Short mmCIF file of C-alpha atoms in Angstrom, two decimals:
data_model
loop_
_atom_site.label_atom_id
_atom_site.label_comp_id
_atom_site.label_asym_id
_atom_site.label_seq_id
_atom_site.Cartn_x
_atom_site.Cartn_y
_atom_site.Cartn_z
CA MET Z 1 33.87 28.47 61.51
CA ASN Z 2 32.97 27.72 58.06
CA ALA Z 3 29.21 28.36 58.85
CA THR Z 4 27.69 30.74 56.66
CA VAL Z 5 27.31 34.38 58.07
CA ARG Z 6 24.66 36.47 56.84
CA ARG Z 7 25.95 39.86 56.32
CA THR Z 8 24.50 43.16 55.64
CA LYS Z 9 26.69 46.34 54.48
CA PRO Z 10 27.41 47.84 57.75
CA ALA Z 11 26.28 51.34 58.34
CA ALA Z 12 29.04 54.02 58.68
CA PRO Z 13 30.36 54.62 62.28
CA GLY Z 14 28.95 57.30 64.09
CA ASN Z 15 25.59 58.75 65.22
CA LYS Z 16 22.68 58.92 62.92
CA PRO Z 17 19.81 61.22 63.32
CA LYS Z 18 17.44 59.71 66.33
CA PRO Z 19 13.68 59.43 66.29
CA ALA Z 20 11.77 61.54 68.44
CA THR Z 21 10.23 59.38 70.44
CA PRO Z 22 11.73 55.56 69.76
CA ARG Z 23 9.71 52.63 70.32
CA LEU Z 24 10.72 49.64 72.78
CA SER Z 25 9.81 46.08 72.30
CA LYS Z 26 10.03 43.53 74.63
CA SER Z 27 13.23 42.24 72.85
CA ARG Z 28 14.76 45.68 72.65
CA ILE Z 29 14.32 46.15 76.35
CA GLN Z 30 16.18 42.94 77.07
CA SER Z 31 18.85 43.77 74.59
CA GLY Z 32 19.02 46.93 76.59
CA ARG Z 33 19.30 45.06 79.84
CA GLN Z 34 22.08 42.99 78.41
CA CYS Z 35 24.10 46.12 77.11
CA HIS Z 36 22.94 49.80 76.17
CA LYS Z 37 25.23 49.77 73.15
CA ARG Z 38 23.50 46.58 71.98
CA LEU Z 39 20.10 48.45 72.07
CA TRP Z 40 21.33 51.58 70.90
CA LEU Z 41 22.82 49.96 67.73
CA GLU Z 42 19.79 47.67 67.02
CA ILE Z 43 17.41 50.80 66.75
CA HIS Z 44 19.91 53.21 64.78
CA GLN Z 45 22.08 50.77 62.96
CA PRO Z 46 20.47 47.59 62.62
CA ASP Z 47 22.39 46.78 59.33
CA ALA Z 48 25.16 46.04 61.68
CA ILE Z 49 23.36 42.84 63.04
CA GLN Z 50 24.82 39.59 61.88
CA TRP Z 51 23.23 36.13 62.42
CA ASP Z 52 24.84 32.86 61.56
CA ASP Z 53 23.29 29.92 60.32
CA SER Z 54 23.70 28.18 63.46
CA ALA Z 55 21.86 30.70 65.57
CA GLN Z 56 19.08 31.00 62.97
CA ALA Z 57 18.56 27.16 62.99
CA ARG Z 58 18.17 27.46 66.84
CA LEU Z 59 15.53 30.06 66.05
CA ASP Z 60 13.72 28.17 63.75
CA GLN Z 61 13.68 25.27 65.83
CA GLY Z 62 12.11 27.43 68.53
CA THR Z 63 9.55 28.90 65.86
CA ALA Z 64 8.25 25.21 65.18
CA PHE Z 65 8.06 24.50 68.94
CA GLY Z 66 5.99 27.71 69.50
CA GLU Z 67 3.56 26.54 66.56
CA LEU Z 68 3.35 23.25 67.92
CA ALA Z 69 2.43 24.69 71.38
CA ARG Z 70 -0.60 26.54 70.41
CA ASP Z 71 -2.28 23.21 69.44
CA LEU Z 72 -1.21 21.55 72.55
CA LEU Z 73 -2.84 24.62 74.84
CA GLY Z 74 -5.85 24.20 72.94
CA GLY Z 75 -5.87 26.22 69.79
CA GLY Z 76 -7.11 29.59 69.26
CA LEU Z 77 -6.89 32.63 67.10
CA LEU Z 78 -3.44 33.54 65.53
CA ILE Z 79 -3.06 37.48 65.21
CA GLU Z 80 -1.42 37.07 61.85
CA ALA Z 81 0.13 40.45 60.86
CA ASP Z 82 3.81 40.12 61.40
CA HIS Z 83 6.14 42.42 63.35
CA ARG Z 84 6.85 44.78 60.24
CA HIS Z 85 2.78 45.65 60.50
CA PHE Z 86 2.49 46.33 64.24
CA ASP Z 87 -0.48 48.74 64.11
CA GLN Z 88 -2.35 45.87 61.84
CA ALA Z 89 -1.52 43.40 64.77
CA LEU Z 90 -2.84 45.90 67.10
CA ALA Z 91 -6.25 46.63 65.09
CA GLN Z 92 -6.54 42.56 64.70
CA THR Z 93 -6.41 42.17 68.32
CA ARG Z 94 -8.83 44.79 69.43
CA ASP Z 95 -11.24 43.08 66.82
CA ALA Z 96 -10.72 39.65 68.39
CA LEU Z 97 -11.02 41.08 71.87
CA SER Z 98 -14.22 42.67 71.18
CA CYS Z 99 -15.65 39.18 70.55
CA SER Z 100 -17.11 36.85 73.41
CA ARG Z 101 -14.89 34.94 75.61
CA SER Z 102 -16.88 32.03 74.61
CA ARG Z 103 -16.13 32.48 70.93
CA LEU Z 104 -12.53 33.35 71.06
CA PRO Z 105 -11.18 32.09 74.50
CA ARG Z 106 -7.59 32.19 73.44
CA LEU Z 107 -5.28 34.45 71.32
CA PHE Z 108 -1.70 33.81 69.97
CA GLU Z 109 0.53 36.64 69.02
CA ALA Z 110 -1.68 39.23 70.32
CA ALA Z 111 -0.45 42.97 70.06
CA PHE Z 112 -0.13 45.50 72.81
CA GLU Z 113 1.11 49.02 73.51
CA PHE Z 114 1.69 50.86 76.52
CA GLN Z 115 3.92 53.85 76.85
CA GLY Z 116 5.83 53.43 73.56
CA VAL Z 117 6.34 49.78 74.67
CA ARG Z 118 5.21 47.13 72.22
CA VAL Z 119 4.73 43.27 72.69
CA ARG Z 120 3.32 40.47 71.40
CA VAL Z 121 2.09 37.63 73.72
CA ASP Z 122 2.54 34.05 72.75
CA ALA Z 123 -0.79 33.00 74.42
CA LEU Z 124 -3.67 34.98 75.97
CA GLU Z 125 -6.29 33.20 77.93
CA ARG Z 126 -9.27 35.00 78.47
CA GLY Z 127 -11.12 34.03 81.76
CA ARG Z 128 -14.60 35.01 83.10
CA ASN Z 129 -12.83 38.16 85.10
CA SER Z 130 -9.09 38.20 84.31
CA ASP Z 131 -6.72 37.01 81.88
CA THR Z 132 -3.93 34.37 81.87
CA LEU Z 133 -0.63 35.48 79.86
CA ILE Z 134 1.46 32.35 78.96
CA GLU Z 135 4.92 32.81 77.55
CA VAL Z 136 6.16 29.77 75.38
CA LYS Z 137 9.95 28.92 75.53
CA SER Z 138 11.80 25.98 73.58
CA SER Z 139 13.86 25.24 76.65
CA THR Z 140 13.55 22.72 79.59
CA GLY Z 141 12.72 25.29 82.45
CA VAL Z 142 12.64 28.89 83.78
CA LYS Z 143 15.73 31.40 83.66
CA ASP Z 144 15.66 34.96 85.00
CA GLU Z 145 15.33 36.46 81.49
CA TYR Z 146 12.20 34.67 81.21
CA LEU Z 147 10.81 36.10 84.06
CA TRP Z 148 11.74 39.67 82.61
CA ASP Z 149 10.32 38.95 79.46
CA CYS Z 150 6.84 38.16 81.40
CA ALA Z 151 7.08 41.23 83.44
CA ILE Z 152 7.72 43.54 80.36
CA GLN Z 153 4.63 42.02 78.80
CA ALA Z 154 2.42 41.93 82.19
CA TRP Z 155 3.36 45.81 82.71
CA VAL Z 156 1.93 46.70 78.95
CA LEU Z 157 -0.97 44.32 79.19
CA ARG Z 158 -2.29 45.96 82.59
CA GLY Z 159 -1.08 49.50 81.03
CA ALA Z 160 -3.32 48.76 77.96
CA GLY Z 161 -6.33 48.12 80.27
CA ARG Z 162 -6.21 44.10 80.38
CA PRO Z 163 -7.11 42.21 83.52
CA LEU Z 164 -4.02 40.45 83.78
CA ARG Z 165 -4.32 38.10 86.82
CA GLN Z 166 -2.08 34.76 86.27
CA ILE Z 167 1.19 34.32 84.40
CA ALA Z 168 2.78 31.12 83.30
CA LEU Z 169 5.64 29.74 81.39
CA ALA Z 170 4.98 26.68 78.65
CA HIS Z 171 8.44 25.16 78.26
CA VAL Z 172 9.79 21.55 76.80
CA ASN Z 173 9.27 18.68 79.03
CA ASN Z 174 12.76 17.00 78.85
CA GLN Z 175 11.16 13.64 80.23
CA PHE Z 176 8.86 13.55 77.39
CA VAL Z 177 9.39 10.48 75.13
CA TYR Z 178 7.82 10.49 71.88
CA THR Z 179 6.20 7.15 71.41
CA ARG Z 180 3.44 7.45 68.68
CA GLU Z 181 3.67 9.17 65.39
CA GLY Z 182 2.19 12.87 65.65
CA ASP Z 183 1.24 12.41 69.52
CA TYR Z 184 3.07 15.15 71.31
CA ASP Z 185 0.66 15.33 74.26
CA GLY Z 186 2.73 15.53 77.27
CA LEU Z 187 5.80 17.55 75.49
CA LEU Z 188 4.61 21.12 76.94
CA ALA Z 189 4.89 21.66 80.41
CA ILE Z 190 3.45 24.83 82.12
CA GLU Z 191 4.73 26.66 85.45
CA ASP Z 192 2.63 29.12 87.10
CA ILE Z 193 5.52 31.92 87.76
CA THR Z 194 3.00 35.00 88.58
CA ALA Z 195 4.80 35.41 91.82
CA GLU Z 196 8.28 35.75 90.55
CA VAL Z 197 6.86 38.11 87.92
CA GLU Z 198 4.92 40.28 89.97
CA ALA Z 199 8.22 40.81 92.10
CA LEU Z 200 9.80 42.24 89.34
CA LEU Z 201 7.08 44.54 88.07
CA PRO Z 202 7.84 47.53 89.93
CA SER Z 203 11.38 47.76 88.44
CA ILE Z 204 9.91 48.14 84.95
CA PRO Z 205 8.78 51.85 84.81
CA ALA Z 206 12.01 52.87 85.66
CA LEU Z 207 13.83 50.46 83.23
CA VAL Z 208 11.66 51.67 80.29
CA ALA Z 209 12.45 55.22 81.23
CA GLU Z 210 16.23 54.69 81.36
CA LEU Z 211 16.18 52.59 78.00
CA LYS Z 212 14.19 55.36 76.40
CA ARG Z 213 17.03 57.81 77.29
CA VAL Z 214 19.63 55.40 76.02
CA ALA Z 215 17.62 55.24 72.67
CA LYS Z 216 17.45 58.76 72.26
CA GLY Z 217 20.90 59.66 73.37
CA ASP Z 218 24.47 59.25 71.74
CA LEU Z 219 25.95 55.76 71.13
CA PRO Z 220 26.99 54.26 74.61
CA ARG Z 221 30.66 54.05 74.75
CA ILE Z 222 30.86 50.42 76.02
CA SER Z 223 33.57 48.00 75.43
CA THR Z 224 32.89 44.28 74.51
CA GLY Z 225 33.25 42.04 77.42
CA ALA Z 226 31.87 38.98 79.21
CA HIS Z 227 28.27 40.76 79.05
CA CYS Z 228 28.25 40.37 75.13
CA HIS Z 229 27.92 36.61 75.57
CA THR Z 230 25.32 36.59 78.37
CA PRO Z 231 22.25 35.71 78.59
CA TYR Z 232 22.73 35.59 74.94
CA GLU Z 233 25.52 35.68 72.24
CA CYS Z 234 25.31 39.49 70.94
CA PRO Z 235 25.07 39.32 67.22
CA LEU Z 236 26.49 42.92 67.06
CA LEU Z 237 29.75 41.52 68.73
CA ALA Z 238 31.86 41.55 65.39
CA TYR Z 239 30.83 45.14 64.73
CA CYS Z 240 31.71 46.59 67.90
CA GLN Z 241 35.28 44.39 68.09
CA ALA Z 242 35.92 45.57 64.69
CA ARG Z 243 35.89 49.36 66.03
CA GLU Z 244 37.79 48.91 69.25
CA PRO Z 245 41.58 48.70 69.66
CA LYS Z 246 43.31 45.80 68.49
CA LEU Z 247 43.82 43.47 71.28
CA PRO Z 248 47.52 42.04 71.73
CA ASP Z 249 48.02 38.84 70.01
CA TYR Z 250 47.97 36.92 73.54
CA PRO Z 251 45.45 38.79 75.74
CA VAL Z 252 44.59 37.99 79.30
CA ASP Z 253 41.68 36.66 78.02
CA VAL Z 254 43.03 33.38 77.14
CA LEU Z 255 43.13 32.14 80.78
CA PRO Z 256 40.74 29.66 80.87
CA ARG Z 257 37.96 29.86 83.73
CA GLY Z 258 39.50 33.18 84.86
CA HIS Z 259 36.83 35.34 84.33
CA ALA Z 260 37.18 37.36 87.77
CA LEU Z 261 40.95 37.01 87.60
CA ILE Z 262 40.96 38.91 83.91
CA ALA Z 263 38.77 41.63 84.90
CA GLN Z 264 41.33 42.27 87.93
CA LEU Z 265 44.19 42.20 85.61
CA ARG Z 266 42.32 44.50 83.08
CA ALA Z 267 41.78 46.81 86.12
CA GLN Z 268 45.32 46.75 87.19
CA GLY Z 269 46.26 47.58 83.47
CA HIS Z 270 47.61 44.16 82.32
CA VAL Z 271 45.98 43.05 79.07
CA ASP Z 272 48.87 41.26 77.60
CA ILE Z 273 49.56 37.84 79.21
CA ARG Z 274 53.29 38.09 78.61
CA THR Z 275 53.58 40.92 80.81
CA VAL Z 276 51.55 39.68 84.03
CA PRO Z 277 53.82 39.25 87.00
CA ASP Z 278 53.91 35.74 88.03
CA HIS Z 279 52.81 36.35 91.74
CA LEU Z 280 49.31 37.38 90.35
CA LEU Z 281 48.65 33.84 89.22
CA THR Z 282 47.87 31.23 91.47
CA ARG Z 283 46.62 28.43 89.03
CA ASP Z 284 48.97 25.86 87.80
CA THR Z 285 47.35 26.06 84.41
CA HIS Z 286 47.77 29.65 84.37
CA LYS Z 287 51.29 29.55 85.18
CA ARG Z 288 51.91 27.14 82.53
CA ILE Z 289 49.85 29.34 79.93
CA ALA Z 290 51.68 32.85 80.94
CA ALA Z 291 55.37 30.92 80.90
CA ALA Z 292 54.87 29.01 77.71
CA THR Z 293 53.40 32.37 76.12
CA ARG Z 294 56.02 34.50 77.31
CA ASP Z 295 59.06 32.51 76.47
CA ASN Z 296 57.36 31.19 73.17
CA LYS Z 297 58.32 27.55 74.31
CA PRO Z 298 55.87 24.74 74.49
CA PHE Z 299 54.96 23.10 77.77
CA VAL Z 300 55.61 19.67 77.44
CA SER Z 301 55.68 17.51 80.77
CA ASP Z 302 58.26 14.94 81.09
CA GLU Z 303 55.22 11.98 81.42
CA PHE Z 304 53.71 13.01 78.34
CA ALA Z 305 55.49 10.66 75.88
CA SER Z 306 55.30 7.63 78.24
CA ILE Z 307 51.72 8.17 78.70
CA LEU Z 308 50.88 8.24 75.08
CA ASP Z 309 53.05 5.15 74.51
CA ALA Z 310 51.42 3.30 77.04
CA ILE Z 311 48.17 3.15 74.99
CA ALA Z 312 47.91 -0.12 73.81
CA TYR Z 313 47.36 -1.23 70.20
CA PRO Z 314 45.07 -1.79 68.05
CA ARG Z 315 43.83 2.00 68.74
CA PHE Z 316 40.42 3.11 67.61
CA HIS Z 317 40.23 6.71 67.04
CA LEU Z 318 36.39 7.67 67.52
CA ASP Z 319 34.23 10.42 66.89
CA PHE Z 320 30.35 10.97 66.93
CA GLU Z 321 28.42 13.67 65.11
CA THR Z 322 24.91 14.28 66.50
CA ILE Z 323 21.61 16.07 66.25
CA GLN Z 324 19.41 17.54 68.93
CA TYR Z 325 15.95 18.08 68.16
CA VAL Z 326 13.36 20.24 70.35
CA VAL Z 327 10.38 18.68 69.01
CA PRO Z 328 11.38 14.78 68.87
CA ARG Z 329 11.45 13.52 65.50
CA TRP Z 330 12.23 9.75 65.75
CA LEU Z 331 9.92 7.40 68.03
CA GLY Z 332 11.70 6.68 71.37
CA THR Z 333 13.63 9.80 71.53
CA ARG Z 334 13.37 12.88 74.12
CA PRO Z 335 13.52 16.60 73.20
CA PHE Z 336 17.20 17.96 73.19
CA GLU Z 337 18.66 14.01 73.25
CA GLN Z 338 21.98 14.13 71.55
CA LEU Z 339 21.35 11.78 68.81
CA PRO Z 340 24.16 10.31 66.79
CA PHE Z 341 23.88 9.94 62.99
CA GLN Z 342 27.41 9.72 62.06
CA PHE Z 343 30.56 8.25 63.36
CA SER Z 344 34.18 7.96 61.98
CA CYS Z 345 36.88 5.66 63.41
CA HIS Z 346 40.44 5.24 62.31
CA VAL Z 347 41.93 1.87 63.43
CA GLU Z 348 45.75 1.95 63.72
CA ASP Z 349 47.70 -1.28 64.85
CA ARG Z 350 51.21 -1.53 65.87
CA GLY Z 351 52.95 -1.56 62.91
CA GLY Z 352 51.44 1.88 61.78
CA THR Z 353 48.81 0.45 59.30
CA LEU Z 354 45.83 2.60 59.32
CA ARG Z 355 42.25 2.40 58.00
CA GLN Z 356 39.22 4.51 58.19
CA GLU Z 357 35.73 3.29 59.03
CA ALA Z 358 32.35 5.08 59.03
CA PHE Z 359 28.73 5.51 59.04
CA LEU Z 360 26.49 8.16 58.07
CA ASP Z 361 22.63 7.63 56.95
CA VAL Z 362 21.06 10.75 55.33
CA SER Z 363 17.77 8.96 54.27
CA GLY Z 364 15.81 10.76 57.13
CA HIS Z 365 14.84 7.49 58.55
CA PRO Z 366 16.09 7.05 62.41
CA PRO Z 367 19.97 5.94 62.04
CA LEU Z 368 20.50 4.61 65.49
CA ALA Z 369 19.70 0.95 65.19
CA ALA Z 370 22.15 0.82 62.26
CA LEU Z 371 24.74 3.02 63.92
CA VAL Z 372 24.96 0.67 66.85
CA ASP Z 373 25.27 -2.25 64.69
CA ARG Z 374 27.89 -0.81 62.62
CA LEU Z 375 29.75 0.70 65.75
CA ILE Z 376 29.89 -2.62 67.39
CA GLU Z 377 31.27 -4.56 64.13
CA VAL Z 378 33.94 -1.72 63.81
CA VAL Z 379 35.59 -1.57 67.23
CA GLY Z 380 35.37 -5.26 67.95
CA LYS Z 381 35.85 -6.72 71.40
CA SER Z 382 39.28 -5.24 72.44
CA GLY Z 383 41.54 -2.50 72.07
CA PRO Z 384 41.74 1.13 73.49
CA ILE Z 385 39.01 3.55 71.90
CA LEU Z 386 40.53 7.02 71.98
CA VAL Z 387 38.09 9.90 71.99
CA TRP Z 388 38.47 13.66 72.54
CA ASN Z 389 36.26 14.24 75.40
CA GLN Z 390 35.11 11.06 76.97
CA GLY Z 391 32.06 12.75 78.34
CA PHE Z 392 30.29 13.32 75.18
CA GLU Z 393 31.24 9.89 73.49
CA GLY Z 394 30.35 8.01 76.84
CA ARG Z 395 27.12 9.54 77.14
CA CYS Z 396 26.25 8.90 73.69
CA ILE Z 397 26.97 5.51 73.90
CA ARG Z 398 25.32 4.80 77.51
CA GLU Z 399 22.21 6.41 76.08
CA LEU Z 400 22.42 3.97 72.80
CA ALA Z 401 22.58 0.97 75.53
CA ALA Z 402 19.57 2.10 77.27
CA ARG Z 403 17.57 2.55 74.36
CA PHE Z 404 18.96 -1.08 72.73
CA PRO Z 405 18.77 -3.30 75.99
CA GLU Z 406 19.66 -6.18 73.56
CA LYS Z 407 23.01 -4.44 72.83
CA ARG Z 408 23.35 -3.12 76.22
CA LYS Z 409 26.29 -5.10 77.38
CA ALA Z 410 28.20 -4.72 74.01
CA LEU Z 411 27.88 -1.08 74.41
CA LEU Z 412 28.70 -0.59 77.78
CA ARG Z 413 31.88 -2.91 77.17
CA ILE Z 414 32.76 0.04 74.58
CA VAL Z 415 32.34 2.52 77.26
CA ASP Z 416 34.85 0.81 79.40
CA ARG Z 417 37.13 0.90 76.87
CA LEU Z 418 37.40 4.77 76.16
CA VAL Z 419 40.55 6.66 76.61
CA ASP Z 420 40.31 10.40 76.52
CA LEU Z 421 42.90 12.35 74.82
CA LEU Z 422 41.71 15.91 76.24
CA PRO Z 423 43.00 15.60 79.85
CA ILE Z 424 46.24 14.04 78.75
CA PHE Z 425 47.01 16.95 76.53
CA ARG Z 426 45.47 19.60 79.15
CA GLU Z 427 47.46 18.23 81.61
CA HIS Z 428 50.87 17.55 79.95
CA TYR Z 429 50.80 20.05 76.71
CA TYR Z 430 50.32 23.64 75.85
CA HIS Z 431 51.67 25.72 73.07
CA ARG Z 432 50.81 29.58 73.14
CA ASP Z 433 49.24 29.43 69.93
CA MET Z 434 46.26 27.38 71.36
CA LEU Z 435 45.16 30.76 73.18
CA GLY Z 436 43.69 28.88 76.45
CA SER Z 437 42.05 26.37 74.46
CA TRP Z 438 42.45 22.35 74.56
CA SER Z 439 39.76 22.00 71.73
CA ILE Z 440 41.10 19.72 69.12
CA LYS Z 441 41.06 22.37 66.40
CA ALA Z 442 43.10 24.62 68.96
CA VAL Z 443 45.89 21.75 69.69
CA LEU Z 444 45.98 20.48 65.97
CA PRO Z 445 47.58 23.12 64.31
CA THR Z 446 50.56 23.32 66.79
CA ILE Z 447 51.43 19.84 66.15
CA ALA Z 448 50.30 19.01 62.61
CA PRO Z 449 49.43 22.27 60.84
CA ASP Z 450 49.03 20.29 57.40
CA LEU Z 451 45.81 18.79 58.94
CA ASP Z 452 44.11 22.21 58.55
CA TYR Z 453 40.06 22.11 58.37
CA GLY Z 454 40.23 24.95 55.99
CA ASP Z 455 40.37 23.02 52.84
CA LEU Z 456 36.65 21.47 53.88
CA ASP Z 457 33.31 22.38 52.88
CA ILE Z 458 32.31 21.85 56.34
CA GLY Z 459 35.00 22.98 58.97
CA ASP Z 460 32.82 22.58 62.26
CA GLY Z 461 30.21 20.81 64.20
CA GLY Z 462 27.51 23.02 64.08
CA ALA Z 463 27.77 23.26 60.09
CA VAL Z 464 27.41 19.30 60.20
CA GLN Z 465 24.45 19.62 62.02
CA LEU Z 466 23.18 22.12 59.32
CA ALA Z 467 24.06 20.19 56.72
CA TYR Z 468 22.61 16.98 58.34
CA LEU Z 469 19.24 18.60 58.55
CA GLU Z 470 19.38 19.94 54.83
CA ALA Z 471 20.09 16.33 53.71
CA ILE Z 472 17.34 14.75 55.40
CA ALA Z 473 15.06 17.23 54.15
CA PRO Z 474 11.87 15.87 51.92
CA ASP Z 475 12.77 18.52 49.13
CA THR Z 476 16.35 18.44 49.03
CA THR Z 477 17.38 16.62 45.77
CA ALA Z 478 19.33 13.29 45.35
CA ARG Z 479 22.42 15.16 44.06
CA ARG Z 480 22.43 17.70 46.68
CA ARG Z 481 22.01 15.21 49.27
CA GLU Z 482 24.94 13.05 48.00
CA GLU Z 483 27.32 16.43 48.08
CA LEU Z 484 26.31 16.81 51.55
CA ARG Z 485 26.90 13.23 52.41
CA SER Z 486 30.51 13.54 50.90
CA GLN Z 487 31.12 16.54 52.81
CA MET Z 488 29.96 15.42 56.31
CA LEU Z 489 32.20 12.38 55.95
CA ALA Z 490 35.10 14.36 55.00
CA TYR Z 491 34.86 16.48 57.97
CA CYS Z 492 34.18 13.75 60.19
CA GLU Z 493 37.21 11.69 58.80
CA ARG Z 494 39.48 14.75 59.63
CA ASP Z 495 38.39 14.86 63.40
CA THR Z 496 39.51 11.04 63.87
CA LEU Z 497 42.73 11.32 61.67
CA ALA Z 498 43.72 14.53 63.71
CA MET Z 499 43.29 12.30 66.84
CA VAL Z 500 45.59 9.64 64.97
CA ARG Z 501 48.25 12.32 64.40
CA LEU Z 502 47.97 13.92 67.98
CA SER Z 503 48.51 10.34 69.67
CA GLN Z 504 51.42 9.80 67.46
CA TRP Z 505 53.17 12.61 68.18
CA ARG Z 506 56.07 12.70 70.59
CA PRO Z 507 57.94 15.85 71.71
CA ALA Z 508 61.66 16.41 70.79
CA ALA Z 509 64.08 15.81 73.59
CA ALA Z 510 65.07 19.63 73.06
CA VAL Z 511 61.56 20.87 74.18
CA ARG Z 512 61.69 18.49 77.22
CA ARG Z 513 65.20 20.06 78.06
CA ALA Z 514 63.79 23.39 77.79
CA ASN Z 515 60.84 22.61 80.44
CA ARG Z 516 63.78 21.60 82.99
CA GLY Z 517 65.81 24.87 82.34
CA GLY Z 518 67.79 23.53 79.42
CA ARG Z 519 69.01 26.26 76.78
CA ALA Z 520 68.18 24.08 73.83
CA LYS Z 521 65.59 25.84 71.57
CA ALA Z 522 62.01 24.61 71.18
CA SER Z 523 61.35 22.34 68.13
#
């Protein structure tokens, strides 16, 4: 990825002096539930934490939704002291709670502490005889980790003496349609989760005691693995991996959708895919990956070339770039809707003539109508439209068809013309340097290494989204906007040129013979 990573100077490895009574918070407890080592490092070596700009952008969107949610809940008093001034936040909360309920019925970011655990409550509704805790999440429903979030807060609030009776989750209503400027009434959905949270509360004291022991102890010896990615991507992953023994060049982890098998192989001492006995692999895909990796001969099916040859001309190689908003920005759109703002299309005729067409609007105005018109113009009425992952492009076009009924037939005809290169390559091609992935960025270097993304200022879809958000920001200068526009155009153009090169590629006869057991070397 070319996305900027915010780095701070990592602390020296080893154990630092530990506080006598480490304080926990809701987020630290959740970190500890995910991984004891993550909790320890967050407390004792916070400089090792690395957030990339994409993660920060998601946090920023969540913050914006939280701020809007305060208005949608009816407003109230915001406890303004930040997390670095928790004692001040406690004092502000005490002062607010000393006021009558009729004067201050609702508090936001209220601070509470109990047995060394500190929490900030998104919203606290003060009833006549009891409180309601409302947790705000910029997602579309209830998740297990949200229940634990609320259970930790509920335990602290009751321990601090609050008469908490009801617990609710306020989340995004993904059926909401933004129809009037500035009117977000209906965006917030509220679910009562009291019963689910109450069921978790008996577990909290033991969990807190356990994590306090972890925080006061030595650095836990835990290797990286699947737990580093669920329920959240760990910002300490790079730090931990850098201090582990180097993995083989082709680890068993490359086996796609093989979590249970990978764990089994590791338990049996198999860490390199090249040494795994054949009888332990049952899926055809896994067997192909192992054979191609072990023999250093790309797998190319006998049908691969003929399948590509059968694609008619002219060929339209199409790729979209999209943006998602938690809080809808354009009228007629929904939360989290994939909204295309850019496309590239390389048009290739049978004689090899190639031209590139593109669309990109960085004005900040809704780009969808103009994009639809330009798309219909570029792809015409006939010829296969090649994409990499038809599910994505097809969904985008179908949603555009629903949005613009007068263009519906033309857009649905485009969907009918889509040809997905991804499953063709997945079923008929594998090179060991793809490391178990058939993303276009994994396949391309094995066939057309000269089309490297490394020479681009923007090198992945996440970075394109960040560039787009910066480009349409009101305070972005015209010069910077044009610079970003050029970078985005170059990236999207590279994606469709990559598809051209991949669809043009034909394996050498030597490779096909090697797959049938011949002695010829792979080209």
